[in-house]
PDB file of C-alpha atoms and ligand atoms in Angstrom:
ATOM      1  CA  MET B   1      -6.086  12.685  -7.687  1.00 96.00           C
ATOM      2  CA  ARG B   2      -3.744  12.668  -4.709  1.00 97.00           C
ATOM      3  CA  ILE B   3      -2.173   9.256  -4.023  1.00 97.00           C
ATOM      4  CA  VAL B   4      -0.890   9.238  -0.458  1.00 98.00           C
ATOM      5  CA  GLY B   5       1.735   6.613   0.464  1.00 98.00           C
ATOM      6  CA  LEU B   6       1.383   5.017   3.901  1.00 98.00           C
ATOM      7  CA  THR B   7       4.155   2.763   5.122  1.00 98.00           C
ATOM      8  CA  GLY B   8       6.163   1.790   8.173  1.00 97.00           C
ATOM      9  CA  GLY B   9       7.537  -1.341   9.764  1.00 96.00           C
ATOM     10  CA  ILE B  10       5.728  -4.543  10.566  1.00 95.00           C
ATOM     11  CA  ALA B  11       3.269  -3.891  13.437  1.00 96.00           C
ATOM     12  CA  SER B  12       4.209  -0.203  13.565  1.00 97.00           C
ATOM     13  CA  GLY B  13       0.521   0.727  13.237  1.00 98.00           C
ATOM     14  CA  LYS B  14      -0.197   1.147   9.496  1.00 98.00           C
ATOM     15  CA  SER B  15      -3.529  -0.688   9.659  1.00 97.00           C
ATOM     16  CA  THR B  16      -4.525   1.343  12.726  1.00 98.00           C
ATOM     17  CA  VAL B  17      -3.813   4.562  10.791  1.00 98.00           C
ATOM     18  CA  SER B  18      -5.560   3.142   7.689  1.00 98.00           C
ATOM     19  CA  ASN B  19      -8.678   2.579   9.785  1.00 98.00           C
ATOM     20  CA  LEU B  20      -8.586   6.222  10.867  1.00 98.00           C
ATOM     21  CA  PHE B  21      -8.450   7.291   7.197  1.00 98.00           C
ATOM     22  CA  LYS B  22     -11.353   4.975   6.337  1.00 98.00           C
ATOM     23  CA  SER B  23     -13.402   6.373   9.215  1.00 98.00           C
ATOM     24  CA  HIS B  24     -13.016   9.784   7.516  1.00 97.00           C
ATOM     25  CA  ASP B  25     -14.251   8.372   4.170  1.00 97.00           C
ATOM     26  CA  ILE B  26     -10.796   8.312   2.612  1.00 98.00           C
ATOM     27  CA  PRO B  27     -10.390   4.999   0.785  1.00 98.00           C
ATOM     28  CA  VAL B  28      -7.334   2.834   1.427  1.00 98.00           C
ATOM     29  CA  VAL B  29      -5.749   0.263  -0.890  1.00 98.00           C
ATOM     30  CA  ASP B  30      -4.165  -2.342   1.397  1.00 98.00           C
ATOM     31  CA  ALA B  31      -1.214  -4.094  -0.286  1.00 97.00           C
ATOM     32  CA  ASP B  32      -1.396  -6.984   2.227  1.00 96.00           C
ATOM     33  CA  VAL B  33      -4.976  -7.693   1.074  1.00 97.00           C
ATOM     34  CA  VAL B  34      -3.902  -7.492  -2.585  1.00 98.00           C
ATOM     35  CA  ALA B  35      -0.968  -9.843  -1.828  1.00 97.00           C
ATOM     36  CA  ARG B  36      -3.371 -12.290  -0.146  1.00 97.00           C
ATOM     37  CA  GLU B  37      -5.560 -12.291  -3.288  1.00 97.00           C
ATOM     38  CA  ALA B  38      -2.431 -12.936  -5.378  1.00 96.00           C
ATOM     39  CA  LEU B  39      -1.810 -16.135  -3.369  1.00 97.00           C
ATOM     40  CA  LYS B  40      -5.379 -17.471  -3.448  1.00 97.00           C
ATOM     41  CA  LYS B  41      -5.690 -21.109  -4.484  1.00 97.00           C
ATOM     42  CA  GLY B  42      -5.654 -21.493  -8.278  1.00 96.00           C
ATOM     43  CA  SER B  43      -4.476 -17.924  -9.013  1.00 96.00           C
ATOM     44  CA  GLY B  44      -1.410 -17.187 -11.190  1.00 96.00           C
ATOM     45  CA  GLY B  45       0.651 -16.274  -8.118  1.00 97.00           C
ATOM     46  CA  TRP B  46      -0.399 -19.452  -6.294  1.00 98.00           C
ATOM     47  CA  LYS B  47       0.675 -21.615  -9.262  1.00 97.00           C
ATOM     48  CA  LYS B  48       4.106 -19.957  -9.438  1.00 97.00           C
ATOM     49  CA  VAL B  49       4.669 -20.179  -5.690  1.00 97.00           C
ATOM     50  CA  VAL B  50       3.618 -23.846  -5.482  1.00 97.00           C
ATOM     51  CA  ALA B  51       5.877 -24.686  -8.448  1.00 97.00           C
ATOM     52  CA  ALA B  52       8.798 -22.901  -6.747  1.00 97.00           C
ATOM     53  CA  PHE B  53       8.342 -23.894  -3.078  1.00 97.00           C
ATOM     54  CA  GLY B  54       6.658 -27.296  -3.471  1.00 96.00           C
ATOM     55  CA  GLU B  55       3.395 -28.732  -2.203  1.00 96.00           C
ATOM     56  CA  GLU B  56       4.713 -28.884   1.374  1.00 95.00           C
ATOM     57  CA  ILE B  57       3.706 -25.215   1.753  1.00 97.00           C
ATOM     58  CA  LEU B  58       0.031 -26.107   1.141  1.00 97.00           C
ATOM     59  CA  LEU B  59      -2.726 -26.814   3.659  1.00 97.00           C
ATOM     60  CA  GLU B  60      -4.991 -29.839   3.134  1.00 96.00           C
ATOM     61  CA  ASN B  61      -7.573 -27.636   1.366  1.00 97.00           C
ATOM     62  CA  GLY B  62      -4.959 -26.517  -1.179  1.00 97.00           C
ATOM     63  CA  GLU B  63      -4.588 -22.955   0.128  1.00 98.00           C
ATOM     64  CA  VAL B  64      -1.084 -21.741   0.965  1.00 98.00           C
ATOM     65  CA  ASN B  65      -0.087 -22.347   4.588  1.00 97.00           C
ATOM     66  CA  ARG B  66       0.904 -18.729   5.209  1.00 96.00           C
ATOM     67  CA  THR B  67       2.477 -19.397   8.591  1.00 93.00           C
ATOM     68  CA  ARG B  68       4.704 -22.095   7.069  1.00 94.00           C
ATOM     69  CA  LEU B  69       5.657 -19.997   4.027  1.00 96.00           C
ATOM     70  CA  GLY B  70       6.320 -17.033   6.340  1.00 94.00           C
ATOM     71  CA  GLN B  71       8.665 -19.113   8.513  1.00 92.00           C
ATOM     72  CA  ILE B  72      10.586 -20.172   5.395  1.00 95.00           C
ATOM     73  CA  VAL B  73      10.943 -16.788   3.710  1.00 96.00           C
ATOM     74  CA  PHE B  74      11.465 -14.616   6.788  1.00 94.00           C
ATOM     75  CA  ALA B  75      14.366 -16.840   7.873  1.00 93.00           C
ATOM     76  CA  ASP B  76      16.098 -16.765   4.465  1.00 95.00           C
ATOM     77  CA  PRO B  77      16.683 -13.499   2.508  1.00 95.00           C
ATOM     78  CA  ASP B  78      17.287 -15.330  -0.809  1.00 97.00           C
ATOM     79  CA  LYS B  79      13.993 -17.231  -0.573  1.00 97.00           C
ATOM     80  CA  ARG B  80      12.209 -14.024   0.429  1.00 96.00           C
ATOM     81  CA  GLN B  81      13.634 -12.157  -2.583  1.00 95.00           C
ATOM     82  CA  PHE B  82      12.557 -15.056  -4.766  1.00 97.00           C
ATOM     83  CA  LEU B  83       8.989 -14.962  -3.390  1.00 97.00           C
ATOM     84  CA  ASN B  84       8.927 -11.163  -3.800  1.00 95.00           C
ATOM     85  CA  ARG B  85       9.982 -11.483  -7.440  1.00 95.00           C
ATOM     86  CA  LEU B  86       7.326 -14.132  -8.135  1.00 96.00           C
ATOM     87  CA  LEU B  87       4.497 -12.107  -6.603  1.00 96.00           C
ATOM     88  CA  ALA B  88       5.574  -8.543  -7.517  1.00 95.00           C
ATOM     89  CA  PRO B  89       3.806  -8.411 -10.936  1.00 95.00           C
ATOM     90  CA  TYR B  90       0.514  -9.655  -9.426  1.00 96.00           C
ATOM     91  CA  ILE B  91       0.726  -7.266  -6.474  1.00 96.00           C
ATOM     92  CA  SER B  92       1.615  -4.232  -8.651  1.00 95.00           C
ATOM     93  CA  SER B  93      -1.183  -4.900 -11.114  1.00 95.00           C
ATOM     94  CA  GLY B  94      -3.634  -5.579  -8.245  1.00 96.00           C
ATOM     95  CA  ILE B  95      -2.772  -2.212  -6.670  1.00 97.00           C
ATOM     96  CA  PHE B  96      -3.014  -0.484 -10.061  1.00 96.00           C
ATOM     97  CA  TRP B  97      -6.547  -1.789 -10.712  1.00 97.00           C
ATOM     98  CA  GLU B  98      -7.683  -0.865  -7.204  1.00 98.00           C
ATOM     99  CA  VAL B  99      -6.444   2.703  -7.872  1.00 97.00           C
ATOM    100  CA  VAL B 100      -8.249   2.768 -11.252  1.00 96.00           C
ATOM    101  CA  LYS B 101     -11.500   1.648  -9.559  1.00 97.00           C
ATOM    102  CA  LEU B 102     -11.242   4.442  -6.968  1.00 97.00           C
ATOM    103  CA  TRP B 103     -10.299   6.979  -9.660  1.00 95.00           C
ATOM    104  CA  SER B 104     -13.372   6.026 -11.714  1.00 95.00           C
ATOM    105  CA  LYS B 105     -15.549   6.554  -8.623  1.00 96.00           C
ATOM    106  CA  GLY B 106     -14.276  10.138  -8.517  1.00 94.00           C
ATOM    107  CA  TYR B 107     -12.225  10.011  -5.298  1.00 96.00           C
ATOM    108  CA  LYS B 108      -9.769  12.903  -5.104  1.00 94.00           C
ATOM    109  CA  VAL B 109      -7.618  11.574  -2.246  1.00 97.00           C
ATOM    110  CA  ILE B 110      -6.728   7.915  -1.769  1.00 98.00           C
ATOM    111  CA  VAL B 111      -4.205   6.157   0.464  1.00 98.00           C
ATOM    112  CA  LEU B 112      -1.912   3.266  -0.530  1.00 98.00           C
ATOM    113  CA  ASP B 113      -0.995   1.227   2.564  1.00 98.00           C
ATOM    114  CA  VAL B 114       2.102  -0.629   1.362  1.00 97.00           C
ATOM    115  CA  PRO B 115       4.547  -2.160   3.881  1.00 96.00           C
ATOM    116  CA  LEU B 116       7.267  -2.388   1.193  1.00 95.00           C
ATOM    117  CA  LEU B 117       6.541   1.033  -0.394  1.00 96.00           C
ATOM    118  CA  PHE B 118      10.258   1.974  -0.613  1.00 96.00           C
ATOM    119  CA  GLU B 119      11.627  -1.534  -1.160  1.00 92.00           C
ATOM    120  CA  ALA B 120       9.224  -2.076  -4.114  1.00 93.00           C
ATOM    121  CA  LYS B 121       9.857   1.492  -5.395  1.00 94.00           C
ATOM    122  CA  ILE B 122       6.135   2.321  -5.299  1.00 96.00           C
ATOM    123  CA  ASP B 123       7.054   5.518  -3.420  1.00 97.00           C
ATOM    124  CA  LYS B 124       7.689   7.297  -6.737  1.00 96.00           C
ATOM    125  CA  PHE B 125       3.927   7.231  -7.441  1.00 96.00           C
ATOM    126  CA  THR B 126       2.852   8.617  -4.050  1.00 97.00           C
ATOM    127  CA  LYS B 127       2.972  12.069  -2.466  1.00 97.00           C
ATOM    128  CA  PRO B 128       3.007  12.806   0.397  1.00 98.00           C
ATOM    129  CA  ILE B 129       4.574   9.740   1.998  1.00 98.00           C
ATOM    130  CA  ILE B 130       3.547   9.013   5.580  1.00 98.00           C
ATOM    131  CA  VAL B 131       5.778   6.751   7.681  1.00 98.00           C
ATOM    132  CA  VAL B 132       4.288   5.269  10.845  1.00 98.00           C
ATOM    133  CA  TRP B 133       7.287   5.005  13.130  1.00 98.00           C
ATOM    134  CA  VAL B 134       7.509   3.240  16.488  1.00 98.00           C
ATOM    135  CA  ASP B 135      10.446   2.573  18.782  1.00 96.00           C
ATOM    136  CA  PRO B 136      11.997  -0.889  18.200  1.00 94.00           C
ATOM    137  CA  GLU B 137      11.065  -2.384  21.595  1.00 94.00           C
ATOM    138  CA  THR B 138       7.411  -1.286  21.353  1.00 96.00           C
ATOM    139  CA  GLN B 139       7.330  -2.643  17.800  1.00 96.00           C
ATOM    140  CA  ILE B 140       8.493  -6.119  18.769  1.00 95.00           C
ATOM    141  CA  GLN B 141       6.220  -6.221  21.840  1.00 95.00           C
ATOM    142  CA  ARG B 142       3.150  -5.266  19.758  1.00 96.00           C
ATOM    143  CA  LEU B 143       4.100  -7.759  17.060  1.00 95.00           C
ATOM    144  CA  LEU B 144       4.511 -10.664  19.501  1.00 95.00           C
ATOM    145  CA  THR B 145       1.284  -9.776  21.341  1.00 94.00           C
ATOM    146  CA  ARG B 146      -0.709  -9.500  18.114  1.00 94.00           C
ATOM    147  CA  ASP B 147       0.659 -12.516  16.200  1.00 90.00           C
ATOM    148  CA  LYS B 148       1.404 -14.735  19.225  1.00 88.00           C
ATOM    149  CA  SER B 149       4.545 -15.784  17.346  1.00 84.00           C
ATOM    150  CA  SER B 150       7.915 -16.746  18.803  1.00 89.00           C
ATOM    151  CA  GLU B 151      10.422 -13.977  19.488  1.00 91.00           C
ATOM    152  CA  GLU B 152      12.721 -15.476  16.816  1.00 91.00           C
ATOM    153  CA  ASP B 153       9.983 -15.361  14.142  1.00 90.00           C
ATOM    154  CA  GLY B 154       9.080 -11.823  15.181  1.00 92.00           C
ATOM    155  CA  ARG B 155      12.664 -10.568  14.988  1.00 93.00           C
ATOM    156  CA  ASN B 156      13.141 -12.298  11.611  1.00 92.00           C
ATOM    157  CA  ARG B 157      10.124 -10.413  10.275  1.00 93.00           C
ATOM    158  CA  VAL B 158      11.358  -7.065  11.623  1.00 94.00           C
ATOM    159  CA  ASN B 159      14.820  -7.685  10.137  1.00 93.00           C
ATOM    160  CA  ALA B 160      13.302  -8.593   6.751  1.00 93.00           C
ATOM    161  CA  GLN B 161      12.391  -4.940   6.165  1.00 93.00           C
ATOM    162  CA  MET B 162      14.310  -1.733   5.599  1.00 94.00           C
ATOM    163  CA  PRO B 163      15.100  -0.308   9.084  1.00 95.00           C
ATOM    164  CA  LEU B 164      12.327   1.973  10.328  1.00 97.00           C
ATOM    165  CA  ASP B 165      14.786   4.848  10.865  1.00 97.00           C
ATOM    166  CA  ALA B 166      15.774   4.671   7.178  1.00 97.00           C
ATOM    167  CA  LYS B 167      12.094   4.816   6.187  1.00 98.00           C
ATOM    168  CA  LYS B 168      11.583   7.737   8.557  1.00 98.00           C
ATOM    169  CA  SER B 169      14.361   9.680   6.795  1.00 98.00           C
ATOM    170  CA  LYS B 170      12.506   9.314   3.445  1.00 98.00           C
ATOM    171  CA  ALA B 171       9.119  10.444   4.807  1.00 98.00           C
ATOM    172  CA  ASP B 172       7.245  13.670   4.102  1.00 98.00           C
ATOM    173  CA  ILE B 173       5.214  13.107   7.260  1.00 98.00           C
ATOM    174  CA  VAL B 174       6.206  10.989  10.285  1.00 98.00           C
ATOM    175  CA  ILE B 175       3.633   9.650  12.734  1.00 98.00           C
ATOM    176  CA  ASP B 176       5.293   8.511  15.967  1.00 98.00           C
ATOM    177  CA  ASN B 177       3.100   5.655  17.223  1.00 98.00           C
ATOM    178  CA  THR B 178       5.132   4.784  20.315  1.00 98.00           C
ATOM    179  CA  GLY B 179       2.529   6.331  22.616  1.00 98.00           C
ATOM    180  CA  SER B 180      -1.138   5.610  23.285  1.00 98.00           C
ATOM    181  CA  LEU B 181      -3.967   5.401  20.751  1.00 98.00           C
ATOM    182  CA  ASP B 182      -5.088   8.852  21.947  1.00 98.00           C
ATOM    183  CA  ASP B 183      -1.617  10.237  21.072  1.00 98.00           C
ATOM    184  CA  LEU B 184      -1.918   8.603  17.664  1.00 98.00           C
ATOM    185  CA  ASN B 185      -5.343  10.080  17.073  1.00 98.00           C
ATOM    186  CA  GLU B 186      -4.109  13.555  18.000  1.00 98.00           C
ATOM    187  CA  GLN B 187      -1.265  13.338  15.441  1.00 98.00           C
ATOM    188  CA  PHE B 188      -3.650  11.885  12.887  1.00 98.00           C
ATOM    189  CA  GLN B 189      -5.951  14.932  13.052  1.00 98.00           C
ATOM    190  CA  LYS B 190      -3.066  17.172  11.914  1.00 98.00           C
ATOM    191  CA  VAL B 191      -2.092  14.709   9.184  1.00 98.00           C
ATOM    192  CA  LEU B 192      -5.707  14.627   7.990  1.00 98.00           C
ATOM    193  CA  VAL B 193      -5.762  18.407   7.540  1.00 97.00           C
ATOM    194  CA  ARG B 194      -2.561  18.208   5.462  1.00 96.00           C
ATOM    195  CA  VAL B 195      -3.656  15.278   3.364  1.00 97.00           C
ATOM    196  CA  THR B 196      -7.104  16.687   2.547  1.00 96.00           C
ATOM    197  CA  GLY B 197      -5.831  20.199   1.670  1.00 96.00           C
ATOM    198  CA  PRO B 198      -6.495  21.672  -1.807  1.00 95.00           C
ATOM    199  CA  LEU B 199      -5.134  19.583  -4.685  1.00 95.00           C
ATOM    200  CA  ALA B 200      -2.059  20.831  -6.574  1.00 92.00           C
ATOM    201  CA  TRP B 201      -2.659  21.469 -10.278  1.00 93.00           C
ATOM    202  CA  TYR B 202      -1.082  18.153 -11.365  1.00 91.00           C
ATOM    203  CA  GLU B 203      -3.224  16.275  -8.821  1.00 93.00           C
ATOM    204  CA  PHE B 204      -6.364  17.996 -10.093  1.00 91.00           C
ATOM    205  CA  TRP B 205      -5.647  17.249 -13.763  1.00 89.00           C
ATOM    206  CA  ARG B 206      -5.233  13.551 -13.071  1.00 88.00           C
ATOM    207  CA  SER B 207      -8.480  13.320 -11.051  1.00 89.00           C
ATOM    208  CA  ARG B 208     -11.593  12.064 -12.846  1.00 90.00           C
ATOM    209  CA  GLN B 209     -12.978  15.604 -12.761  1.00 88.00           C
ATOM    210  CA  GLY B 210      -9.761  16.998 -14.317  1.00 88.00           C
ATOM    211  CA  VAL B 211      -9.681  14.360 -17.055  1.00 89.00           C
ATOM    212  CA  SER B 212     -13.398  15.003 -17.797  1.00 88.00           C
ATOM    213  CA  ILE B 213     -12.671  18.730 -18.244  1.00 89.00           C
ATOM    214  CA  ILE B 214      -9.757  17.960 -20.586  1.00 89.00           C
ATOM    215  CA  LEU B 215     -11.896  15.547 -22.654  1.00 90.00           C
ATOM    216  CA  ALA B 216     -14.857  17.975 -22.777  1.00 91.00           C
ATOM    217  CA  SER B 217     -12.519  20.823 -23.871  1.00 90.00           C
ATOM    218  CA  LEU B 218     -10.900  18.661 -26.547  1.00 90.00           C
ATOM    219  CA  THR B 219     -14.300  17.531 -27.846  1.00 90.00           C
ATOM    220  CA  SER B 220     -15.706  21.080 -28.044  1.00 87.00           C
ATOM    221  CA  GLY B 221     -12.423  22.245 -29.659  1.00 89.00           C
ATOM    222  CA  VAL B 222     -12.731  19.568 -32.364  1.00 88.00           C
ATOM    223  CA  VAL B 223     -16.449  20.398 -32.933  1.00 87.00           C
ATOM    224  CA  LEU B 224     -15.667  24.144 -33.247  1.00 86.00           C
ATOM    225  CA  CYS B 225     -12.787  23.467 -35.678  1.00 88.00           C
ATOM    226  CA  MET B 226     -14.981  21.198 -37.788  1.00 87.00           C
ATOM    227  CA  ARG B 227     -17.742  23.837 -37.879  1.00 88.00           C
ATOM    228  CA  ALA B 228     -15.243  26.536 -38.875  1.00 86.00           C
ATOM    229  CA  PHE B 229     -13.828  24.220 -41.557  1.00 84.00           C
ATOM    230  CA  ASN B 230     -17.321  23.439 -42.930  1.00 86.00           C
ATOM    231  CA  ASN B 231     -18.290  27.161 -42.922  1.00 84.00           C
ATOM    232  CA  ASN B 232     -15.129  28.068 -44.874  1.00 82.00           C
ATOM    233  CA  ASN B 233     -15.838  25.372 -47.441  1.00 79.00           C
ATOM    234  CA  SER B 234     -19.516  26.309 -47.994  1.00 74.00           C
TER     235      SER B 234
HETATM  236  C1  LIG O   1       5.031 -14.725   3.467  1.00 56.80           C
HETATM  237  C2  LIG O   1       3.543 -14.537   3.655  1.00 56.80           C
HETATM  238  C3  LIG O   1       2.778 -15.685   3.000  1.00 56.80           C
HETATM  239  C4  LIG O   1       3.253 -14.582   5.186  1.00 56.80           C
HETATM  240  O1  LIG O   1       1.879 -14.354   5.394  1.00 56.80           O
HETATM  241  P1  LIG O   1       1.316 -13.842   6.802  1.00 56.80           P
HETATM  242  O2  LIG O   1      -0.180 -13.991   6.730  1.00 56.80           O
HETATM  243  O3  LIG O   1       2.016 -14.557   7.910  1.00 56.80           O
HETATM  244  O4  LIG O   1       1.719 -12.317   6.916  1.00 56.80           O
HETATM  245  P2  LIG O   1       1.009 -11.054   6.180  1.00 56.80           P
HETATM  246  O5  LIG O   1       0.879 -11.298   4.723  1.00 56.80           O
HETATM  247  O6  LIG O   1      -0.226 -10.681   6.928  1.00 56.80           O
HETATM  248  O7  LIG O   1       2.123  -9.927   6.332  1.00 56.80           O
HETATM  249  C5  LIG O   1       2.322  -9.310   7.587  1.00 56.80           C
HETATM  250  C6  LIG O   1       3.402  -8.288   7.440  1.00 56.80           C
HETATM  251  O8  LIG O   1       4.634  -8.923   7.093  1.00 56.80           O
HETATM  252  C7  LIG O   1       5.406  -8.009   6.346  1.00 56.80           C
HETATM  253  N1  LIG O   1       5.784  -8.634   5.061  1.00 56.80           N
HETATM  254  C8  LIG O   1       5.014  -9.376   4.228  1.00 56.80           C
HETATM  255  N2  LIG O   1       5.713  -9.784   3.165  1.00 56.80           N
HETATM  256  C9  LIG O   1       6.953  -9.285   3.317  1.00 56.80           C
HETATM  257  C10 LIG O   1       8.145  -9.368   2.541  1.00 56.80           C
HETATM  258  N3  LIG O   1       8.160 -10.050   1.392  1.00 56.80           N
HETATM  259  N4  LIG O   1       9.263  -8.742   3.001  1.00 56.80           N
HETATM  260  C11 LIG O   1       9.240  -8.049   4.160  1.00 56.80           C
HETATM  261  N5  LIG O   1       8.137  -7.935   4.947  1.00 56.80           N
HETATM  262  C12 LIG O   1       7.015  -8.548   4.524  1.00 56.80           C
HETATM  263  C13 LIG O   1       4.535  -6.775   6.094  1.00 56.80           C
HETATM  264  O9  LIG O   1       4.838  -5.783   7.053  1.00 56.80           O
HETATM  265  C14 LIG O   1       3.146  -7.286   6.335  1.00 56.80           C
HETATM  266  O10 LIG O   1       2.281  -6.243   6.756  1.00 56.80           O
HETATM  267  C15 LIG O   1       3.038 -13.173   3.101  1.00 56.80           C
HETATM  268  O11 LIG O   1       3.504 -12.134   3.895  1.00 56.80           O
HETATM  269  C16 LIG O   1       3.443 -12.945   1.656  1.00 56.80           C
HETATM  270  O12 LIG O   1       2.867 -13.514   0.760  1.00 56.80           O
HETATM  271  N6  LIG O   1       4.459 -12.080   1.449  1.00 56.80           N
HETATM  272  C17 LIG O   1       4.949 -11.768   0.121  1.00 56.80           C
HETATM  273  C18 LIG O   1       4.086 -10.721  -0.535  1.00 56.80           C
HETATM  274  C19 LIG O   1       4.457  -9.346  -0.104  1.00 56.80           C
HETATM  275  O13 LIG O   1       5.485  -8.853  -0.491  1.00 56.80           O
HETATM  276  N7  LIG O   1       3.580  -8.737   0.724  1.00 56.80           N
HETATM  277  C20 LIG O   1       3.760  -7.370   1.139  1.00 56.80           C
HETATM  278  C21 LIG O   1       2.904  -6.454   0.311  1.00 56.80           C
HETATM  279  S1  LIG O   1       3.796  -5.033  -0.199  1.00 56.80           S
HETATM  280  N1  LIG O   2      -0.804   3.384  19.773  1.00 56.80           N
HETATM  281  C1  LIG O   2      -1.034   2.103  20.020  1.00 56.80           C
HETATM  282  N2  LIG O   2      -1.137   1.666  21.288  1.00 56.80           N
HETATM  283  C2  LIG O   2      -1.340   0.343  21.562  1.00 56.80           C
HETATM  284  N3  LIG O   2      -1.457  -0.621  20.630  1.00 56.80           N
HETATM  285  C3  LIG O   2      -1.372  -0.238  19.340  1.00 56.80           C
HETATM  286  C4  LIG O   2      -1.164   1.131  18.975  1.00 56.80           C
HETATM  287  N4  LIG O   2      -1.120   1.199  17.631  1.00 56.80           N
HETATM  288  C5  LIG O   2      -1.289  -0.050  17.162  1.00 56.80           C
HETATM  289  N5  LIG O   2      -1.441  -0.920  18.187  1.00 56.80           N
HETATM  290  C6  LIG O   2      -1.593  -2.388  18.101  1.00 56.80           C
HETATM  291  O1  LIG O   2      -0.351  -2.880  17.593  1.00 56.80           O
HETATM  292  C7  LIG O   2      -0.568  -3.961  16.690  1.00 56.80           C
HETATM  293  C8  LIG O   2       0.059  -3.610  15.338  1.00 56.80           C
HETATM  294  O2  LIG O   2      -0.691  -2.542  14.744  1.00 56.80           O
HETATM  295  P1  LIG O   2      -1.167  -2.656  13.219  1.00 56.80           P
HETATM  296  O3  LIG O   2      -1.796  -3.983  12.966  1.00 56.80           O
HETATM  297  O4  LIG O   2      -1.962  -1.431  12.935  1.00 56.80           O
HETATM  298  O5  LIG O   2       0.252  -2.597  12.527  1.00 56.80           O
HETATM  299  P2  LIG O   2       0.647  -2.754  10.979  1.00 56.80           P
HETATM  300  O6  LIG O   2       1.763  -1.819  10.762  1.00 56.80           O
HETATM  301  O7  LIG O   2      -0.555  -2.623  10.138  1.00 56.80           O
HETATM  302  O8  LIG O   2       1.152  -4.262  10.958  1.00 56.80           O
HETATM  303  P3  LIG O   2       1.519  -5.210   9.652  1.00 56.80           P
HETATM  304  O9  LIG O   2       2.757  -4.673   9.061  1.00 56.80           O
HETATM  305  O10 LIG O   2       1.761  -6.541  10.257  1.00 56.80           O
HETATM  306  O11 LIG O   2       0.331  -5.194   8.767  1.00 56.80           O
HETATM  307  C9  LIG O   2      -2.076  -4.182  16.640  1.00 56.80           C
HETATM  308  O12 LIG O   2      -2.412  -5.213  17.519  1.00 56.80           O
HETATM  309  C10 LIG O   2      -2.643  -2.834  17.100  1.00 56.80           C
HETATM  310  O13 LIG O   2      -3.914  -2.985  17.700  1.00 56.80           O
END
């Protein structure tokens, strides 16, 4: 199985690229969705976060007030690190089980859309790594338009992540999303050809098909050995 890493900066266009993958029947594990599950009311992550940040981060219905928690952690690196540490085990295991589910369905290529792919060191499990890059002014404009947040909140969120140029330097494939959606689509078509190319041997052997072949070979090997052993003894 090929596990493709997809990352970038906040509002650089990862979800837009993810949607293009999905429209070509390539499944995507979205770390933001997994992180949201990890903060659902009553979950292990929710309990830890409420114990650490207090009930003032809750809405009346008991769910986490994400806007409030975001304002707190994106304005304070220590609190953000603390939140990251609390949620990291739940997010990693959530991603792992999503990958296992897709593996068991027989998918050969899957995409992990993880904003903090490098920061959380998940990049070591993914190849190739795609970075969706955008120029800083376009990034902040798209972020403010989409989230309708204040410029201060928006800049805090951008500054909370590894600079996009540093991510770009670690990429196997860079998608420059500064232009129009048509430009993006044109680049995506080339990326799609690369990502769906023949699997390398190590990718094949860890696919469900590869593991089935290994298990079938081992089973027939054991059966043949047992038969040979029985024949020699009779
Ligand atoms: C602070 C929270 C509650 C704010 O929620 P909100 O709905 O406003 O934002 P959302 O979750 O949709 O995230 C939007 C974007 O913010 C960026 N972001 C989220 N968390 C972080 C973080 N800890 N550090 C840097 N950037 C982050 C990502 O680019 C993400 O795509 C939420 O982001 C959160 O729980 N963050 C910690 C979990 C985490 O690390 N998520 C990233 C998954 S790798
Ligand atoms: N090429 C483009 N031209 C115009 N708008 C775009 C383009 N690409 C993305 N957008 C818009 O920019 C915003 C951010 O894109 P998107 O949500 O895909 O980013 P993201 O990297 O997934 O963000 P986050 O890190 O917050 O999850 C969205 O409103 C999206 O519709």
